[in-house]
CSV table of N, CA and C in Angstrom, one decimal:
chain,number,residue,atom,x,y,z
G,1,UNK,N,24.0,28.7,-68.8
G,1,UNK,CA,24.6,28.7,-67.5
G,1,UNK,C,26.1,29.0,-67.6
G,2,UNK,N,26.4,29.8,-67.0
G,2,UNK,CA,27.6,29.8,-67.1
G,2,UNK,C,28.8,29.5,-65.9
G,3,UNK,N,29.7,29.0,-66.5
G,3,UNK,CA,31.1,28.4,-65.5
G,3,UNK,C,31.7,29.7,-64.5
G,4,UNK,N,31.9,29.1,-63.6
G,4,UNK,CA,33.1,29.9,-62.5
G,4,UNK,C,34.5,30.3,-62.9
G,5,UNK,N,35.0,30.9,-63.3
G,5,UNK,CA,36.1,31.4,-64.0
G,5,UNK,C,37.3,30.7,-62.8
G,6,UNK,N,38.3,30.8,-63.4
G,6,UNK,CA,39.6,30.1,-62.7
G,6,UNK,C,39.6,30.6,-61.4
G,7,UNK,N,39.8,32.2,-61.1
G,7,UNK,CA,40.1,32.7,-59.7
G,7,UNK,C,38.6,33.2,-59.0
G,8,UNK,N,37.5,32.9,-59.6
G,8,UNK,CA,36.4,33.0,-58.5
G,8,UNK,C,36.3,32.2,-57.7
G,9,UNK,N,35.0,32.6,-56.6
G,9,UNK,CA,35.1,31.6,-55.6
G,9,UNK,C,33.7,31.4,-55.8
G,10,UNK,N,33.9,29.6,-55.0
G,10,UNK,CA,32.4,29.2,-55.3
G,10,UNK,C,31.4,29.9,-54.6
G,11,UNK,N,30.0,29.9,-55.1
G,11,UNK,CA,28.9,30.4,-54.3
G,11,UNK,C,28.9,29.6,-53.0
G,12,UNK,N,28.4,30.5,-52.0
G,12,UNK,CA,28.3,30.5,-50.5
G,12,UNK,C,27.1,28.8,-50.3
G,13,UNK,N,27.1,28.4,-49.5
G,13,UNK,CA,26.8,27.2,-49.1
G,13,UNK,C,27.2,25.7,-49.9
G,14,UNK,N,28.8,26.1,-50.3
G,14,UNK,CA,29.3,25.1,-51.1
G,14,UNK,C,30.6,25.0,-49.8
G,15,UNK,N,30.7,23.4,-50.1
G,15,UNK,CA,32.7,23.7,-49.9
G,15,UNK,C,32.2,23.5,-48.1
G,16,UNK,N,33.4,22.9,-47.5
G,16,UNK,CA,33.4,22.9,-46.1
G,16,UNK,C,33.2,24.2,-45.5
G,17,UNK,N,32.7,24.0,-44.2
G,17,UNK,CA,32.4,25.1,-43.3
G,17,UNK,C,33.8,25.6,-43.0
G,18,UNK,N,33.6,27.1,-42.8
G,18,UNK,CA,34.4,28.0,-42.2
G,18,UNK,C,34.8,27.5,-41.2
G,19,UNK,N,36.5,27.7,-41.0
G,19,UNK,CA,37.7,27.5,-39.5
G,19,UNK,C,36.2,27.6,-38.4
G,20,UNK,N,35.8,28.7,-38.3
G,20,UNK,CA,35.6,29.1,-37.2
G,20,UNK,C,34.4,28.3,-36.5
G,21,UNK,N,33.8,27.1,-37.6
G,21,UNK,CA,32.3,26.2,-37.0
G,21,UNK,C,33.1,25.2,-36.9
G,22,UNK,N,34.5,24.6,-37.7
G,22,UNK,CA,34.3,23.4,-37.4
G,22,UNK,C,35.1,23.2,-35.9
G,23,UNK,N,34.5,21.6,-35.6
G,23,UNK,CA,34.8,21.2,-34.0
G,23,UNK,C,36.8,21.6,-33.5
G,24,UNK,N,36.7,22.0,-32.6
G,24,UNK,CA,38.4,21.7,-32.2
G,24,UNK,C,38.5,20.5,-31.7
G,25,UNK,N,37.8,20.1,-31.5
G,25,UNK,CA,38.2,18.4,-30.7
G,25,UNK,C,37.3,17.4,-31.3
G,26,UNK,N,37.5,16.6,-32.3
G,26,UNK,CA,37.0,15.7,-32.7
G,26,UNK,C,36.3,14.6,-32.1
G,27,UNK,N,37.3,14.2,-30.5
G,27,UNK,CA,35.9,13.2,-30.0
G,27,UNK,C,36.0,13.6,-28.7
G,28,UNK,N,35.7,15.3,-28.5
G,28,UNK,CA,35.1,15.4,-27.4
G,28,UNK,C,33.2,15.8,-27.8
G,29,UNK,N,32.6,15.8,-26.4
G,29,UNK,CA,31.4,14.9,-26.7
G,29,UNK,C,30.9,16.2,-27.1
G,30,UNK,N,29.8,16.3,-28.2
G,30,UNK,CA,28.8,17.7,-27.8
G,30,UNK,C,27.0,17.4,-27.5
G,31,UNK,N,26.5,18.9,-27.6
G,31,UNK,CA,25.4,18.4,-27.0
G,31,UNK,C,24.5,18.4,-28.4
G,32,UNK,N,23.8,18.0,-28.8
G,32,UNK,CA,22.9,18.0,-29.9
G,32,UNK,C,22.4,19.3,-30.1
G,33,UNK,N,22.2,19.6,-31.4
G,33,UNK,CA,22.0,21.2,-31.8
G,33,UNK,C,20.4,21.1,-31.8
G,34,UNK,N,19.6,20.0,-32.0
G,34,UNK,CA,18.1,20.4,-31.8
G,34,UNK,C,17.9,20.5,-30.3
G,35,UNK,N,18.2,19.7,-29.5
G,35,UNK,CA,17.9,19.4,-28.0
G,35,UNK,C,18.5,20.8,-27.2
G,36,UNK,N,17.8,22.2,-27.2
G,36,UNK,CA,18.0,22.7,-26.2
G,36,UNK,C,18.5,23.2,-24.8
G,37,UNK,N,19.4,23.4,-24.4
G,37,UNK,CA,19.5,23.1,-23.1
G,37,UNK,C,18.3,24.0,-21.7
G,38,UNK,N,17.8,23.3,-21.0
G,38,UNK,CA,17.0,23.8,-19.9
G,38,UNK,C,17.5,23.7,-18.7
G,39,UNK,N,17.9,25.8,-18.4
G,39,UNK,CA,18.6,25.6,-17.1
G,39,UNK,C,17.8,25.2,-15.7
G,40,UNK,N,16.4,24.8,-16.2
G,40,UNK,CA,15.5,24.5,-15.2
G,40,UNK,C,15.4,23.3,-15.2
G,41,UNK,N,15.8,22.4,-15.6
G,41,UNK,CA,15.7,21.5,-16.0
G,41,UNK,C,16.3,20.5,-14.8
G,42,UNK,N,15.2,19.4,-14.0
G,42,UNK,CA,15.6,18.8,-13.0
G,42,UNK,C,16.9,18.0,-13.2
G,43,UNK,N,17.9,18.3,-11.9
G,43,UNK,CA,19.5,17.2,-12.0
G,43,UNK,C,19.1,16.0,-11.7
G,44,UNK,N,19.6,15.2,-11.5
G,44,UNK,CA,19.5,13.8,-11.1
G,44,UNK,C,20.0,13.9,-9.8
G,45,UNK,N,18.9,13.1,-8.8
G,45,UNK,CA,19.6,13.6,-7.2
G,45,UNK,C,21.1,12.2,-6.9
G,46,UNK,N,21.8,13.0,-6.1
G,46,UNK,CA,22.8,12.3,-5.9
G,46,UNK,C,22.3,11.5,-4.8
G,47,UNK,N,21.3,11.5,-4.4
G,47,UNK,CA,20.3,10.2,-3.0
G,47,UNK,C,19.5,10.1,-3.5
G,48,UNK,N,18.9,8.2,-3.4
G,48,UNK,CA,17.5,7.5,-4.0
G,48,UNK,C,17.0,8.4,-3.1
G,49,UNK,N,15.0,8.6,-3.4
G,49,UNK,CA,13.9,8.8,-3.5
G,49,UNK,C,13.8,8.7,-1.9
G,50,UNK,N,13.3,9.2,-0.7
G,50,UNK,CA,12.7,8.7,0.1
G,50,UNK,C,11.9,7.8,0.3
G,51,UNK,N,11.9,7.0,1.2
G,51,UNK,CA,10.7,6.0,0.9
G,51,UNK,C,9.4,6.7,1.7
G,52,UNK,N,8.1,6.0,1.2
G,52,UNK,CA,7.2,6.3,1.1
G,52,UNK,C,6.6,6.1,2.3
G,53,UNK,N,6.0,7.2,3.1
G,53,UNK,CA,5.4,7.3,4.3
G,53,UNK,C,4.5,5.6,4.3
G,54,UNK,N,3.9,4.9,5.7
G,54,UNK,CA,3.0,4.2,5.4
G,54,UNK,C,1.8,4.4,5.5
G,55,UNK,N,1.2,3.7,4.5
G,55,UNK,CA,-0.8,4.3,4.4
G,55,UNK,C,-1.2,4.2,6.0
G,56,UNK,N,-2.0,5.2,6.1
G,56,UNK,CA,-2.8,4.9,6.8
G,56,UNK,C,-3.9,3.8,6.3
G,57,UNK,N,-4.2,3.2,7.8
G,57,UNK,CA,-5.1,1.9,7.6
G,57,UNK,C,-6.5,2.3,7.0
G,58,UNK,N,-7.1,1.1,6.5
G,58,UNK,CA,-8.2,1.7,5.7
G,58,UNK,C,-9.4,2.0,6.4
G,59,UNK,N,-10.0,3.1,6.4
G,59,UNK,CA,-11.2,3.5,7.7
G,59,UNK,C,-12.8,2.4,7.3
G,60,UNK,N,-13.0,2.5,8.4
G,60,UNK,CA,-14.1,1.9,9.3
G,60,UNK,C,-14.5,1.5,9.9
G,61,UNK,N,-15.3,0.7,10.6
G,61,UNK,CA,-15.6,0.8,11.8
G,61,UNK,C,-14.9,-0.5,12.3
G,62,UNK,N,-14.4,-0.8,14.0
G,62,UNK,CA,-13.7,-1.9,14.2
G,62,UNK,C,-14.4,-2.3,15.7
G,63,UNK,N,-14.5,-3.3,15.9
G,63,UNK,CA,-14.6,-4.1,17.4
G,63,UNK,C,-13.5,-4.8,18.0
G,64,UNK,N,-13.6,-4.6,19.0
G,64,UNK,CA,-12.3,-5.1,20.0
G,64,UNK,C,-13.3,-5.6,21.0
G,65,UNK,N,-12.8,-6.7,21.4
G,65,UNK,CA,-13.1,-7.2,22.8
G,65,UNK,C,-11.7,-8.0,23.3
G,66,UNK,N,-11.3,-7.6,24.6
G,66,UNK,CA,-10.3,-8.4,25.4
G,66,UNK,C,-10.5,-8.6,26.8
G,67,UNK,N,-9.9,-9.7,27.3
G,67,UNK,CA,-9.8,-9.8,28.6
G,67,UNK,C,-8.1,-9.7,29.3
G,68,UNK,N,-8.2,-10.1,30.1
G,68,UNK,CA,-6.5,-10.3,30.6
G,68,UNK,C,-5.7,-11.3,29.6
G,69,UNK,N,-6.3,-12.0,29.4
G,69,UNK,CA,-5.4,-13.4,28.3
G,69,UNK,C,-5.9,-13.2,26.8
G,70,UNK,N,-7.3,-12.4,26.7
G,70,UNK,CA,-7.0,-12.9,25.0
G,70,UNK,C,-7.8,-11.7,24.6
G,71,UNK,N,-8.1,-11.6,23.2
G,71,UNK,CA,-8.5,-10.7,22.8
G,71,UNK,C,-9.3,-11.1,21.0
G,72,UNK,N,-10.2,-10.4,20.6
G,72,UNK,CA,-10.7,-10.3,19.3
G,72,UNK,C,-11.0,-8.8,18.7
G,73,UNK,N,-10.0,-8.9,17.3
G,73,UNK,CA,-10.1,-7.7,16.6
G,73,UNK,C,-10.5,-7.7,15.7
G,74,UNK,N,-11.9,-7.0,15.1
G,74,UNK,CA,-12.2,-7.0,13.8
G,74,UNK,C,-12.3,-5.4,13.1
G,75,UNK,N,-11.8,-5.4,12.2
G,75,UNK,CA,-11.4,-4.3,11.3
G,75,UNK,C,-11.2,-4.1,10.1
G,76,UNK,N,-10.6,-3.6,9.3
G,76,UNK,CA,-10.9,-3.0,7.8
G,76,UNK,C,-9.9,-4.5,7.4
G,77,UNK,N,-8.7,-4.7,7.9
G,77,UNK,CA,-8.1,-5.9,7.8
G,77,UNK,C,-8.2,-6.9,7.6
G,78,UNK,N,-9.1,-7.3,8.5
G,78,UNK,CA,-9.3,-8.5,9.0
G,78,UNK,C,-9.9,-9.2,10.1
G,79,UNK,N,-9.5,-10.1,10.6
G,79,UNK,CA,-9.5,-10.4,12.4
G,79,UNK,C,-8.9,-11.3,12.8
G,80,UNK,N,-8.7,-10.6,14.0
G,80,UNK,CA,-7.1,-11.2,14.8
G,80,UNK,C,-8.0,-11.7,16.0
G,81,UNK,N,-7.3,-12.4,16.8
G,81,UNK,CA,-7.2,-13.1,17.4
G,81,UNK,C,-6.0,-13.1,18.5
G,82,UNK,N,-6.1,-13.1,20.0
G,82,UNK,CA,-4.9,-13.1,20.7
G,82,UNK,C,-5.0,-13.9,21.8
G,83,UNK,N,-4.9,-15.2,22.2
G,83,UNK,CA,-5.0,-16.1,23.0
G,83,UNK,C,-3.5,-16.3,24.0
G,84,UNK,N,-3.4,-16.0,25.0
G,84,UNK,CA,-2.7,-16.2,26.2
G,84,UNK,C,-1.3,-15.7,25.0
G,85,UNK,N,-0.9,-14.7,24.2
G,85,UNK,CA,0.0,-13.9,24.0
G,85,UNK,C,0.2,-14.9,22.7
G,86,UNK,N,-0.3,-16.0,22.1
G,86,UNK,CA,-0.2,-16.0,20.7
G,86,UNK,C,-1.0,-15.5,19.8
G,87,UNK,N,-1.0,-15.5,18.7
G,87,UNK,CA,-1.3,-14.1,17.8
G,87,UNK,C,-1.7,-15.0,16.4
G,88,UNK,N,-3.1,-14.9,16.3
G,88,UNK,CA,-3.3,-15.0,14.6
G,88,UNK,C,-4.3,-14.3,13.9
G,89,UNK,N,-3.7,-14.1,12.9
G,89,UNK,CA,-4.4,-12.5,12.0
G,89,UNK,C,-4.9,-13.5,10.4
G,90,UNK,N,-6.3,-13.1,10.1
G,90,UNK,CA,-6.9,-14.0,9.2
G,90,UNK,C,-7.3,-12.1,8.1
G,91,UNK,N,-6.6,-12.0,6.9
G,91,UNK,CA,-7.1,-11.1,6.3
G,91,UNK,C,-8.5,-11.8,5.6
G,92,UNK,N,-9.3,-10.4,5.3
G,92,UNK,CA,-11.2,-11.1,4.6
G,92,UNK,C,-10.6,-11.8,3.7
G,93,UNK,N,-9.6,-11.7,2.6
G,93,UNK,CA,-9.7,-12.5,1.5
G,93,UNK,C,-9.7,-14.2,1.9
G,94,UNK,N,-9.2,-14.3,3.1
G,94,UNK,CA,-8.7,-16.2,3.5
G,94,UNK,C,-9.9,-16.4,4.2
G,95,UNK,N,-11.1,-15.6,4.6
G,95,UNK,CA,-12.3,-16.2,5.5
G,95,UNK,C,-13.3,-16.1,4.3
G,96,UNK,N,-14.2,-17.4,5.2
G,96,UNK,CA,-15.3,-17.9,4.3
G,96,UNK,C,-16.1,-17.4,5.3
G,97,UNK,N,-16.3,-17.4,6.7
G,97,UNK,CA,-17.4,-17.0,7.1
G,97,UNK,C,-16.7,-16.3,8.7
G,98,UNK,N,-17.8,-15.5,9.8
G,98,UNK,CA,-17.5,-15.9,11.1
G,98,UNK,C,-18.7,-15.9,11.6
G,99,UNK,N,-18.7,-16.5,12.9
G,99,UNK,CA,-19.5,-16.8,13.8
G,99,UNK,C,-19.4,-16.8,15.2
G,100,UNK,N,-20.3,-16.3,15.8
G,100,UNK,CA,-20.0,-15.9,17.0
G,100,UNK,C,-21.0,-16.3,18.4
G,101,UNK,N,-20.9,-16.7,19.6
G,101,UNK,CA,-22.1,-16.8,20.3
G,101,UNK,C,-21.3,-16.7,21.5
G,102,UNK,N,-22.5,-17.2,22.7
G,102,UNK,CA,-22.1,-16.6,24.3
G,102,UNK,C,-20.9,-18.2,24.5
G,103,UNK,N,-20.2,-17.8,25.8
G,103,UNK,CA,-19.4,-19.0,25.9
G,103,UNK,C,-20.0,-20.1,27.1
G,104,UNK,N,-20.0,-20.8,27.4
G,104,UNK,CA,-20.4,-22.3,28.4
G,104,UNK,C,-21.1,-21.3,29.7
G,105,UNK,N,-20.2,-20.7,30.2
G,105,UNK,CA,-20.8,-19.8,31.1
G,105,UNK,C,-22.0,-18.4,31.2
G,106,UNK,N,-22.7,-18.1,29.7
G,106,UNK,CA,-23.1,-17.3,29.8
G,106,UNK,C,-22.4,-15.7,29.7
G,107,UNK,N,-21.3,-15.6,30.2
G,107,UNK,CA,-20.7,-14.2,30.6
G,107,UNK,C,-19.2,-14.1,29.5
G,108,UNK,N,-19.4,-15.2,28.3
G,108,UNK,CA,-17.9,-15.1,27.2
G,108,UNK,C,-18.5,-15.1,26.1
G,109,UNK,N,-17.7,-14.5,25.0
G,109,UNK,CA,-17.7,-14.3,23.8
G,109,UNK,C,-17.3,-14.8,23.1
G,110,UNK,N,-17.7,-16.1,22.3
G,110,UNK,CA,-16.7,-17.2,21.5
G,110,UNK,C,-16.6,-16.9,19.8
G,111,UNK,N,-15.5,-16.7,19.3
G,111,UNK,CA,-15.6,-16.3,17.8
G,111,UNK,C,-15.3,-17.0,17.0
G,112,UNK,N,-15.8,-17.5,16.2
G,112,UNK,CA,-14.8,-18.5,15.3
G,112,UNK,C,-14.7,-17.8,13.6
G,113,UNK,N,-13.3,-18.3,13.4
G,113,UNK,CA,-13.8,-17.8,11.8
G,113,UNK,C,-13.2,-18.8,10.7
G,114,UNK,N,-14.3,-19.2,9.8
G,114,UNK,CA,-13.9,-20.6,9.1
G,114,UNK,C,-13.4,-19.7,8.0
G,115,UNK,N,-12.0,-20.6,7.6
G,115,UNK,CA,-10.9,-20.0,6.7
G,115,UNK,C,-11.5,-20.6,5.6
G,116,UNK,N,-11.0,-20.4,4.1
G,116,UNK,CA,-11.5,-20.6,3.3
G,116,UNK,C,-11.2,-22.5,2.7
G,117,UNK,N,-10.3,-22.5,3.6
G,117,UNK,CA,-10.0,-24.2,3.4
G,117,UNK,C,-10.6,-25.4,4.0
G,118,UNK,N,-11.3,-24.4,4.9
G,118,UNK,CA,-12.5,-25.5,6.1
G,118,UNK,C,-12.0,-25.3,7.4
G,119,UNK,N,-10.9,-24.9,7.3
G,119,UNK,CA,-10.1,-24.9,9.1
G,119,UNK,C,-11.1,-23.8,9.8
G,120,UNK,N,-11.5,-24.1,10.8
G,120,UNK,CA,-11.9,-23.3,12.1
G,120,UNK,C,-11.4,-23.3,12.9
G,121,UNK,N,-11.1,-21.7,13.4
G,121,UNK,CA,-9.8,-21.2,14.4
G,121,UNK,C,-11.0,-20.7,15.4
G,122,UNK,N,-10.9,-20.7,16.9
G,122,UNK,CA,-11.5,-20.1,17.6
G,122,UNK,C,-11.3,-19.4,18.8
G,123,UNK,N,-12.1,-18.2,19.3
G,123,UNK,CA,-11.4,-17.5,20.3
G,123,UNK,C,-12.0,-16.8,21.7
G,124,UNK,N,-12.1,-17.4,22.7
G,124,UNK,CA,-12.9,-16.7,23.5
G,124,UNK,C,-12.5,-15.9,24.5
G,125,UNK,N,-13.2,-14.5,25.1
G,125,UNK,CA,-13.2,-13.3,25.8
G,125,UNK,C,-14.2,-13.6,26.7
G,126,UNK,N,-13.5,-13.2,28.1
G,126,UNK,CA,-14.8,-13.2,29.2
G,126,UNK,C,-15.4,-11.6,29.0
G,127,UNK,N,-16.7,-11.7,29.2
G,127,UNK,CA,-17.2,-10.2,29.4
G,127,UNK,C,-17.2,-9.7,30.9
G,128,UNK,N,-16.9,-10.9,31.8
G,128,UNK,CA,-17.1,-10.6,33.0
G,128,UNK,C,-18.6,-10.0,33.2
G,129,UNK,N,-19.5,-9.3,32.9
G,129,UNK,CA,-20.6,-8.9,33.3
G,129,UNK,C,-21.8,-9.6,31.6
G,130,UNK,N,-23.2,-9.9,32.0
G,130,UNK,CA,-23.5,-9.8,31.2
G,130,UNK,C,-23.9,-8.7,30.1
G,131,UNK,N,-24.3,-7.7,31.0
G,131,UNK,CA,-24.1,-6.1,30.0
G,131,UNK,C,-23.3,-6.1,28.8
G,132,UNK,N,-22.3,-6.3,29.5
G,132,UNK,CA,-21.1,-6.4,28.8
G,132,UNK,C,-21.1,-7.3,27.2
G,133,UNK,N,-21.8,-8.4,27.6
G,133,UNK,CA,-22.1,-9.4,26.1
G,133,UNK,C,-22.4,-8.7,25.3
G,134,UNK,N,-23.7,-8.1,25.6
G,134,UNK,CA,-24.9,-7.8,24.7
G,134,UNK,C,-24.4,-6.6,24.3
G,135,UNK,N,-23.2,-6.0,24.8
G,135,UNK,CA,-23.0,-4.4,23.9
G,135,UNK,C,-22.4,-5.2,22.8
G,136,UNK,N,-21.2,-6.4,23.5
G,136,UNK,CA,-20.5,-7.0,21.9
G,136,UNK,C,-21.1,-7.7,21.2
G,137,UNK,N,-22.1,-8.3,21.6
G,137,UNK,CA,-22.9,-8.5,20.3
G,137,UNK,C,-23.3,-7.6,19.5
G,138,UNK,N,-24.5,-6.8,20.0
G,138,UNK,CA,-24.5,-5.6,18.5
G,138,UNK,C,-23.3,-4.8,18.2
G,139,UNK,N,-22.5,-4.9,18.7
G,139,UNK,CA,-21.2,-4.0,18.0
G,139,UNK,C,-20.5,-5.2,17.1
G,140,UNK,N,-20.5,-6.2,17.3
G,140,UNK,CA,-20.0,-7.2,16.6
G,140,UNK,C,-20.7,-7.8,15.1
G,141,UNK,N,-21.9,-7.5,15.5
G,141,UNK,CA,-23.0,-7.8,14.3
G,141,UNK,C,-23.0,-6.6,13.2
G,142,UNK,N,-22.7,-5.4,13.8
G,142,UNK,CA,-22.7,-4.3,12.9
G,142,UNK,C,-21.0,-4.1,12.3
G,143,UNK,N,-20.5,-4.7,13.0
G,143,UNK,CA,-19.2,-4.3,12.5
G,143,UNK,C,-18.7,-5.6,11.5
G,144,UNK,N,-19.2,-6.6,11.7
G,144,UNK,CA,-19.4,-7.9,10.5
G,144,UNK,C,-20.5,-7.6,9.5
G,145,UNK,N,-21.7,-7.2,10.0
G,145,UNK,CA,-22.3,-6.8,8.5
G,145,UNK,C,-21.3,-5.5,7.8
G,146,UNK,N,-20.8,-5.1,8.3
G,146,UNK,CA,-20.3,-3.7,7.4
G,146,UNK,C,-19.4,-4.2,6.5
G,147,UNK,N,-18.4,-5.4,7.0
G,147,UNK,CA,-17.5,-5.9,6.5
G,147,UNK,C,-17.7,-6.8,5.4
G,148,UNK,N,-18.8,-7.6,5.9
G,148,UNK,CA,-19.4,-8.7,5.3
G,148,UNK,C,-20.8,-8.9,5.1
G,149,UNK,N,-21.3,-8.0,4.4
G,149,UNK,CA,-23.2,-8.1,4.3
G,149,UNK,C,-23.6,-9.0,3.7
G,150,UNK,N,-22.7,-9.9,3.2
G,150,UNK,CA,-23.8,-11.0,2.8
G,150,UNK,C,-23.2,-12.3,3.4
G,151,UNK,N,-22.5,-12.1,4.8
G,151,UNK,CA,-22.6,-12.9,5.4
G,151,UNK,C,-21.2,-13.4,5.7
């Protein structure tokens, strides 16, 4: 093997890089030489995210019955309740059962629905007509079995 004589120059990939690679600014920042830059590449928005439209409610079938003072709603939710303008809303997971029949007069709709803790809340609608019962019965039976088929 032989030596590099006094005035040769070493072979290429020796010895610091040429003037012309190394940095002019020592701690200014660069970008990493594997990481590519992509001019498509999403910016970061200068405003959070929109918020998120609200779900529609979940489909199926619902019954309402109201009079002038109160009302019963059963739905994909749950069931509400509205008595002389107070308001109570039982989602399925807190009820253990409901139950329903005519009220003292024949011509009302009484609902009760026992919460999972034993409490029984109840709520009655006049139908004013009896017609009127017997539609909310089978609408009320079909709209509780759908909700709750085994009861």
């Amino acid at each position: 093997m032989q030596q590099p004589g006094p005035g040769s120059q070493p072979p290429q990939g020796f010895g610091p890089p040429p003037p012309s690679y190394a940095p002019q600014n020592p701690y200014a920042q660069q970008t990493p030489q594997h990481a590519p830059q992509n001019p498509y590449a999403q910016q970061a928005a200068p405003y959070p995210p929109a918020p998120t439209p609200p779900q529609p409610p979940a489909q199926g079938p619902d019954f309402v019955a109201a009079d002038r003072h109160n009302a019963v709603v059963v739905d994909a939710e749950g069931v509400s309740f509205e008595n002389h303008g107070m308001n109570a809303e039982f989602p399925w997971p807190v009820i253990r059962s409901v139950h329903y029949k005519p009220g003292a007069t024949g011509r009302g709709l009484m609902v009760a629905v026992v919460h999972v803790d034993g409490s029984v809340y109840e709520c009655g609608v006049d139908a004013k007509r009896r017609e009127r019962l017997q539609e909310w019965f089978g609408q009320l039976a079909s709209v509780l079995g759908y909700y709750r088929p085994a009861g």
